[in-house]
Amino acid sequence: SSEVLEAIENVIQGVLQSLAQKKAPVLTVANRGDWRNIEFKDSVGLQMIPSYTTRQIRSDCPQSARRFALMLKILSMIYKMVQSNTYATKRDIYYSDTLLFGSQSVVDQIINDISCMLKIPRRSLHVLSSSKGFVAGNLIYTEEDGTKVNCTCSATVFTVPSNVQGIKNLTSHAKFILIVEKDATFQRLLDDDFFSKVSPCIMITGRGIPDLNTRLLVRKLWDSFQIPVFTLMDADPHGIEIMCVYKYGSVSMSFEAHHLAVPSVKWLGLLPSDLKRLNISKDALIPFTKQDENKLASIQKRPYIACQPLWKKELEIMAASKLKAEIQVLTSLSSDYLSRVYLPNKLQFGGWL
């Protein structure tokens, strides 16, 4: 905490020095969303280059003066929380003055900018985000407040903890971790009692694009147990994008890649090549939209696809067919095909990439 307080004090000192010299104070933040500031490293994922470009948030410029004031406001809130060892969610911060902040997304962006500017992970700033992800399966852990969580009781779903950093005493006999893209598929696998029938495993869903806590938990489980991590996604550009976030990280959070990305993630399904292999009827597939075409083209250009020849091949199959499929398409073969046939066969015969 002394490191966090010192980092904030340094920023404020810079502001005061500018004022003393009768200059307009400026805050310098990284261009987090710029691919030119990102390098790809196989063992880490997407990470920020040391000589990244920055932008200035000036206090004397009408376009950025408000942003400058909001950053100072949130810095002062973080400083107080770290000093008093209290925590707040991003939502709490927004609701402390909705008129001032204007929207939740403004608060979220500023907190990420501050985290990147101070080079301090968001959790150490005492800012939590409420989790939307779920976890189930062969896992027991203790939350920071001492609550013992036992996910092993089948059909029980637990929300991913909001302070993943604080969980301890993790125990599991799981043979693998299965990341499921969508809540509906996750619930279906639970209803079919999948994680105890095939072999003990831990199932996680970020319910679409994963939030920070879900990504932190996947990383923590991988660090703790060193077991394979598989993903089960829709065979569409959106599903592939989500899988890449788990495996390689995201551009906007690349400054935290070391804590978030899990480079060992494997693509279990649904593979574009599976659709042909399983003779899925063309009528059950969905034609691409223009948006799908653009997203797939942008994914194909990313630096990490070049070092994944098998993934590249699957993306080419998808691009050529211009068709996509949801995991639910497997119910056209039989209602429990996913949990009874598809996943057990894939896991037994190594059908992942």
Coordinates of C-alpha atoms in Angstrom, one line a residue:
S1 CA 0.0 0.0 0.0
S2 CA 2.9 2.4 0.7
E3 CA 4.0 1.9 -3.0
V4 CA 0.5 2.9 -4.2
L5 CA 0.4 6.0 -1.9
E6 CA 3.8 7.0 -3.1
A7 CA 2.9 6.6 -6.7
I8 CA -0.2 8.8 -6.2
E9 CA 1.8 11.4 -4.2
N10 CA 4.3 11.6 -7.1
V11 CA 1.5 12.4 -9.6
I12 CA 0.1 15.1 -7.3
Q13 CA 3.6 16.6 -6.7
G14 CA 3.9 16.9 -10.4
V15 CA 0.7 18.8 -10.5
L16 CA 1.8 21.1 -7.7
Q17 CA 5.2 21.8 -9.3
S18 CA 3.5 22.8 -12.6
L19 CA 1.2 25.2 -10.6
A20 CA 4.2 26.7 -8.7
Q21 CA 5.9 27.4 -12.1
K22 CA 2.6 28.9 -13.3
K23 CA 2.2 26.2 -15.9
A24 CA -1.0 24.2 -16.6
P25 CA -0.7 20.8 -15.0
V26 CA -0.8 17.8 -17.4
L27 CA -1.3 14.0 -16.8
T28 CA 0.3 11.6 -19.2
V29 CA -1.4 8.3 -20.0
A30 CA -0.6 5.5 -22.4
N31 CA -2.5 5.0 -25.6
R32 CA -3.9 1.7 -24.4
G33 CA -6.1 0.9 -27.4
D34 CA -3.4 1.3 -30.0
W35 CA -2.0 -1.9 -31.6
R36 CA 1.2 -0.1 -32.4
N37 CA 1.9 0.0 -28.7
I38 CA 1.5 -3.8 -28.4
E39 CA 3.9 -6.6 -29.0
F40 CA 3.1 -10.3 -29.0
K41 CA 5.1 -12.6 -26.8
D42 CA 4.2 -16.3 -27.0
S43 CA 4.8 -16.9 -23.3
V44 CA 2.8 -13.8 -22.1
G45 CA 0.3 -12.9 -24.8
L46 CA -0.2 -9.3 -25.8
Q47 CA 1.9 -6.9 -23.8
M48 CA 2.7 -3.2 -24.0
I49 CA 6.0 -2.2 -25.5
P50 CA 8.4 -0.3 -23.2
S51 CA 8.5 2.7 -25.5
Y52 CA 4.7 3.0 -25.9
T53 CA 3.2 6.2 -27.2
T54 CA 1.3 8.4 -24.8
R55 CA -1.3 11.2 -24.8
Q56 CA -1.6 14.2 -22.5
I57 CA -4.6 15.1 -20.5
R58 CA -4.3 18.8 -20.1
S59 CA -6.0 21.0 -17.5
D60 CA -6.0 24.0 -19.7
C61 CA -7.6 22.5 -22.8
P62 CA -11.5 22.5 -23.0
Q63 CA -11.5 19.0 -24.6
S64 CA -9.6 17.4 -21.7
A65 CA -10.0 19.7 -18.6
R66 CA -13.0 17.7 -17.4
R67 CA -11.2 14.4 -17.8
F68 CA -8.2 15.9 -15.9
A69 CA -10.5 16.9 -13.0
L70 CA -12.2 13.4 -12.9
M71 CA -8.8 11.7 -12.8
L72 CA -7.7 13.8 -9.8
K73 CA -11.1 13.1 -8.1
I74 CA -10.7 9.3 -8.5
L75 CA -7.0 9.4 -7.5
S76 CA -8.1 11.1 -4.2
M77 CA -10.7 8.5 -3.6
I78 CA -8.2 5.7 -4.2
Y79 CA -5.7 7.4 -1.9
K80 CA -8.3 7.5 0.9
M81 CA -9.3 3.8 0.4
V82 CA -5.7 2.6 0.4
Q83 CA -4.9 4.7 3.5
S84 CA -8.0 3.4 5.4
N85 CA -7.7 -0.2 4.0
T86 CA -11.2 -0.1 2.6
Y87 CA -12.5 -1.2 -0.8
A88 CA -15.1 0.1 -3.3
T89 CA -16.5 -1.3 -6.5
K90 CA -16.3 0.7 -9.7
R91 CA -20.1 1.0 -9.3
D92 CA -19.7 2.5 -5.8
I93 CA -17.4 5.1 -7.3
Y94 CA -19.8 6.0 -10.1
Y95 CA -22.7 6.3 -7.6
S96 CA -20.8 8.5 -5.2
D97 CA -21.4 11.3 -7.7
T98 CA -23.4 10.3 -10.8
L99 CA -23.8 13.9 -12.0
L100 CA -20.1 14.5 -11.9
F101 CA -19.0 11.2 -13.7
G102 CA -21.9 11.1 -16.2
S103 CA -21.6 7.4 -16.9
Q104 CA -20.2 4.1 -15.6
S105 CA -18.0 3.7 -18.6
V106 CA -16.2 7.0 -17.9
V107 CA -15.3 5.7 -14.4
D108 CA -14.2 2.3 -15.8
Q109 CA -11.9 3.9 -18.4
I110 CA -10.3 6.4 -15.9
I111 CA -9.6 3.6 -13.4
N112 CA -7.8 1.6 -16.2
D113 CA -5.9 4.7 -17.2
I114 CA -4.8 5.3 -13.6
S115 CA -3.8 1.7 -13.2
C116 CA -1.7 1.9 -16.3
M117 CA -0.3 5.3 -15.5
L118 CA 0.8 4.3 -12.0
K119 CA 1.9 0.8 -13.3
I120 CA -0.1 -0.8 -10.4
P121 CA -2.6 -3.6 -10.9
R122 CA -6.2 -2.4 -10.4
R123 CA -6.7 -4.7 -7.4
S124 CA -3.9 -3.0 -5.5
L125 CA -5.8 0.3 -6.0
H126 CA -8.6 -1.1 -3.8
V127 CA -11.0 -0.9 -6.6
L128 CA -13.1 -4.0 -7.2
S129 CA -15.5 -4.8 -10.0
S130 CA -18.6 -6.8 -9.5
S131 CA -18.3 -10.2 -11.2
K132 CA -20.6 -11.6 -13.8
G133 CA -18.8 -14.9 -14.3
F134 CA -19.8 -18.3 -12.8
V135 CA -17.7 -21.2 -11.6
A136 CA -18.7 -24.8 -10.8
G137 CA -17.1 -28.2 -10.5
N138 CA -14.4 -29.8 -8.5
L139 CA -13.1 -26.8 -6.5
I140 CA -13.0 -25.7 -2.9
Y141 CA -11.5 -22.4 -1.7
T142 CA -11.7 -19.8 1.1
E143 CA -12.7 -16.2 0.4
E144 CA -10.8 -13.3 1.9
D145 CA -13.4 -12.9 4.7
G146 CA -13.0 -16.5 5.7
T147 CA -16.1 -17.9 3.9
K148 CA -15.5 -21.4 2.6
V149 CA -16.8 -22.0 -0.9
N150 CA -17.4 -25.6 -2.0
C151 CA -18.3 -25.8 -5.7
T152 CA -18.2 -29.6 -5.7
C153 CA -21.9 -30.0 -4.9
S154 CA -23.2 -30.6 -8.4
A155 CA -25.8 -28.2 -10.0
T156 CA -24.6 -25.4 -7.7
V157 CA -23.2 -22.3 -9.4
F158 CA -21.1 -19.8 -7.7
T159 CA -20.4 -16.3 -8.8
V160 CA -16.7 -15.6 -9.4
P161 CA -15.4 -13.8 -6.3
S162 CA -14.9 -10.0 -6.6
N163 CA -11.5 -10.2 -4.9
V164 CA -9.8 -13.1 -6.7
Q165 CA -6.5 -11.9 -5.2
G166 CA -7.8 -12.6 -1.7
I167 CA -8.9 -16.2 -2.2
K168 CA -6.8 -18.9 -0.6
N169 CA -6.6 -22.6 0.3
L170 CA -7.6 -23.7 -3.2
T171 CA -8.0 -27.5 -3.5
S172 CA -9.2 -29.5 -6.5
H173 CA -8.9 -33.0 -8.0
A174 CA -9.9 -31.6 -11.4
K175 CA -8.1 -33.0 -14.5
F176 CA -8.8 -29.9 -16.6
I177 CA -10.5 -26.5 -16.7
L178 CA -13.3 -25.9 -19.2
I179 CA -14.0 -22.3 -20.2
V180 CA -17.5 -22.1 -21.6
E181 CA -18.4 -19.0 -23.7
K182 CA -22.1 -18.8 -22.9
D183 CA -24.2 -19.1 -19.8
A184 CA -26.9 -21.3 -21.5
T185 CA -24.3 -23.9 -22.5
F186 CA -22.7 -23.8 -19.0
Q187 CA -26.2 -24.4 -17.4
R188 CA -26.9 -27.2 -19.9
L189 CA -23.6 -29.0 -18.9
L190 CA -24.5 -28.5 -15.3
D191 CA -27.9 -30.1 -15.8
D192 CA -26.3 -33.0 -17.5
D193 CA -23.9 -33.4 -14.6
F194 CA -21.0 -33.2 -17.1
F195 CA -18.2 -32.3 -14.7
S196 CA -18.6 -35.4 -12.5
K197 CA -19.6 -37.9 -15.3
V198 CA -16.6 -37.6 -17.6
S199 CA -13.8 -36.8 -15.2
P200 CA -13.6 -34.2 -12.5
C201 CA -13.1 -30.8 -13.9
I202 CA -13.7 -27.1 -13.1
M203 CA -16.1 -25.2 -15.4
I204 CA -16.0 -21.4 -15.8
T205 CA -18.1 -19.0 -17.9
G206 CA -17.5 -15.3 -18.3
R207 CA -21.1 -15.2 -19.9
G208 CA -19.8 -13.7 -23.1
I209 CA -16.8 -11.3 -23.1
P210 CA -15.2 -12.1 -19.7
D211 CA -14.8 -9.5 -17.0
L212 CA -11.5 -8.9 -15.3
N213 CA -12.4 -11.2 -12.3
T214 CA -13.2 -14.2 -14.5
R215 CA -9.9 -13.8 -16.3
L216 CA -8.0 -13.4 -13.0
L217 CA -9.7 -16.6 -11.7
V218 CA -8.8 -18.6 -14.8
R219 CA -5.2 -17.4 -14.4
K220 CA -5.1 -18.2 -10.7
L221 CA -6.5 -21.7 -11.2
W222 CA -4.0 -22.4 -14.0
D223 CA -1.1 -21.1 -11.7
S224 CA -2.4 -23.2 -8.8
F225 CA -3.1 -26.5 -10.5
Q226 CA -1.1 -26.5 -13.8
I227 CA -3.8 -28.5 -15.5
P228 CA -5.0 -28.2 -19.2
V229 CA -7.3 -25.3 -19.9
F230 CA -9.9 -25.9 -22.7
T231 CA -12.3 -23.5 -24.3
L232 CA -15.8 -24.3 -25.7
M233 CA -17.0 -21.4 -27.9
D234 CA -19.5 -20.8 -30.7
A235 CA -18.0 -21.4 -34.2
D236 CA -18.1 -17.7 -35.1
P237 CA -15.8 -14.7 -35.1
H238 CA -17.2 -13.4 -31.8
G239 CA -16.5 -16.8 -30.0
I240 CA -12.9 -16.8 -31.4
E241 CA -12.4 -13.2 -30.2
I242 CA -13.5 -14.2 -26.7
M243 CA -11.2 -17.2 -26.7
C244 CA -8.2 -15.0 -27.8
V245 CA -8.9 -12.7 -24.8
Y246 CA -8.5 -15.6 -22.4
K247 CA -5.4 -16.9 -24.2
Y248 CA -3.6 -13.8 -25.3
G249 CA -5.2 -10.9 -23.4
S250 CA -6.8 -7.8 -24.7
V251 CA -5.3 -4.7 -26.3
S252 CA -6.8 -2.3 -23.7
M253 CA -5.5 -4.3 -20.7
S254 CA -2.2 -5.4 -22.3
F255 CA -0.3 -3.6 -19.4
E256 CA -1.7 -6.3 -17.1
A257 CA -1.0 -9.3 -19.4
H258 CA 1.2 -11.0 -16.9
H259 CA -1.7 -11.4 -14.5
L260 CA -4.5 -12.1 -16.9
A261 CA -3.5 -14.1 -20.0
V262 CA -3.3 -17.9 -20.0
P263 CA -1.1 -18.8 -23.0
S264 CA -1.7 -22.5 -22.6
V265 CA -5.4 -22.3 -23.5
K266 CA -6.5 -24.9 -26.1
W267 CA -9.4 -24.6 -28.5
L268 CA -11.6 -27.6 -27.9
G269 CA -14.7 -26.6 -29.9
L270 CA -16.8 -25.8 -31.6
L271 CA -14.3 -26.0 -34.5
P272 CA -15.4 -24.9 -38.0
S273 CA -14.0 -28.2 -39.3
D274 CA -16.3 -30.1 -36.8
L275 CA -19.4 -28.8 -38.7
K276 CA -18.4 -30.7 -41.8
R277 CA -17.1 -33.7 -39.9
L278 CA -20.4 -34.1 -38.0
N279 CA -22.4 -33.5 -41.2
I280 CA -24.3 -30.6 -39.6
S281 CA -27.1 -29.6 -42.0
K282 CA -26.4 -26.3 -43.9
D283 CA -29.9 -25.2 -42.8
A284 CA -28.8 -25.3 -39.1
L285 CA -25.9 -22.9 -39.9
I286 CA -26.1 -19.0 -39.9
P287 CA -24.9 -16.9 -42.8
F288 CA -22.2 -14.3 -42.0
T289 CA -23.1 -10.6 -41.6
K290 CA -20.8 -7.9 -42.9
Q291 CA -19.7 -7.4 -39.2
D292 CA -18.7 -11.0 -39.0
E293 CA -16.6 -10.8 -42.1
N294 CA -14.8 -7.7 -40.8
K295 CA -14.2 -9.2 -37.4
L296 CA -12.8 -12.4 -38.8
A297 CA -10.6 -10.5 -41.3
S298 CA -9.2 -8.4 -38.4
I299 CA -8.5 -11.5 -36.2
Q300 CA -6.7 -13.2 -39.1
K301 CA -4.3 -10.3 -39.3
R302 CA -3.3 -10.4 -35.6
P303 CA 0.3 -11.3 -34.7
Y304 CA -0.7 -14.4 -32.7
I305 CA -2.6 -16.2 -35.5
A306 CA 0.6 -16.5 -37.5
C307 CA 2.1 -18.8 -34.9
Q308 CA -1.0 -21.0 -34.7
P309 CA -1.1 -22.7 -38.1
L310 CA -4.0 -25.0 -37.0
W311 CA -6.1 -22.1 -35.8
K312 CA -5.3 -20.3 -39.0
K313 CA -6.6 -23.2 -41.0
E314 CA -9.9 -23.2 -39.0
L315 CA -10.4 -19.5 -39.6
E316 CA -9.8 -20.1 -43.4
I317 CA -12.5 -22.8 -43.4
M318 CA -14.9 -20.3 -41.7
A319 CA -13.9 -17.5 -44.0
A320 CA -14.5 -19.7 -47.1
S321 CA -17.9 -20.9 -46.0
K322 CA -19.1 -17.6 -44.7
L323 CA -21.2 -19.6 -42.2
K324 CA -21.2 -19.7 -38.4
A325 CA -22.8 -21.9 -35.8
E326 CA -23.7 -21.7 -32.1
I327 CA -22.8 -24.6 -29.8
Q328 CA -26.5 -25.3 -29.6
V329 CA -26.4 -26.5 -33.2
L330 CA -25.2 -29.9 -31.8
T331 CA -28.7 -30.5 -30.4
S332 CA -29.8 -31.0 -34.0
L333 CA -28.0 -34.4 -33.7
S334 CA -29.5 -35.2 -30.3
S335 CA -30.5 -33.3 -27.2
D336 CA -27.5 -34.4 -25.0
Y337 CA -25.0 -34.8 -27.9
L338 CA -22.7 -32.1 -26.4
S339 CA -22.2 -33.7 -23.0
R340 CA -22.7 -37.4 -24.0
V341 CA -20.7 -37.7 -27.2
Y342 CA -19.0 -34.5 -28.4
L343 CA -17.0 -33.5 -25.3
P344 CA -16.1 -37.0 -24.1
N345 CA -14.8 -37.9 -27.5
K346 CA -12.8 -34.7 -27.9
L347 CA -11.3 -35.1 -24.5
Q348 CA -10.5 -38.8 -24.9
F349 CA -9.0 -38.6 -28.4
G350 CA -7.3 -35.2 -28.2
G351 CA -9.5 -33.2 -30.5
W352 CA -8.3 -29.8 -29.5
L353 CA -6.0 -27.3 -31.1

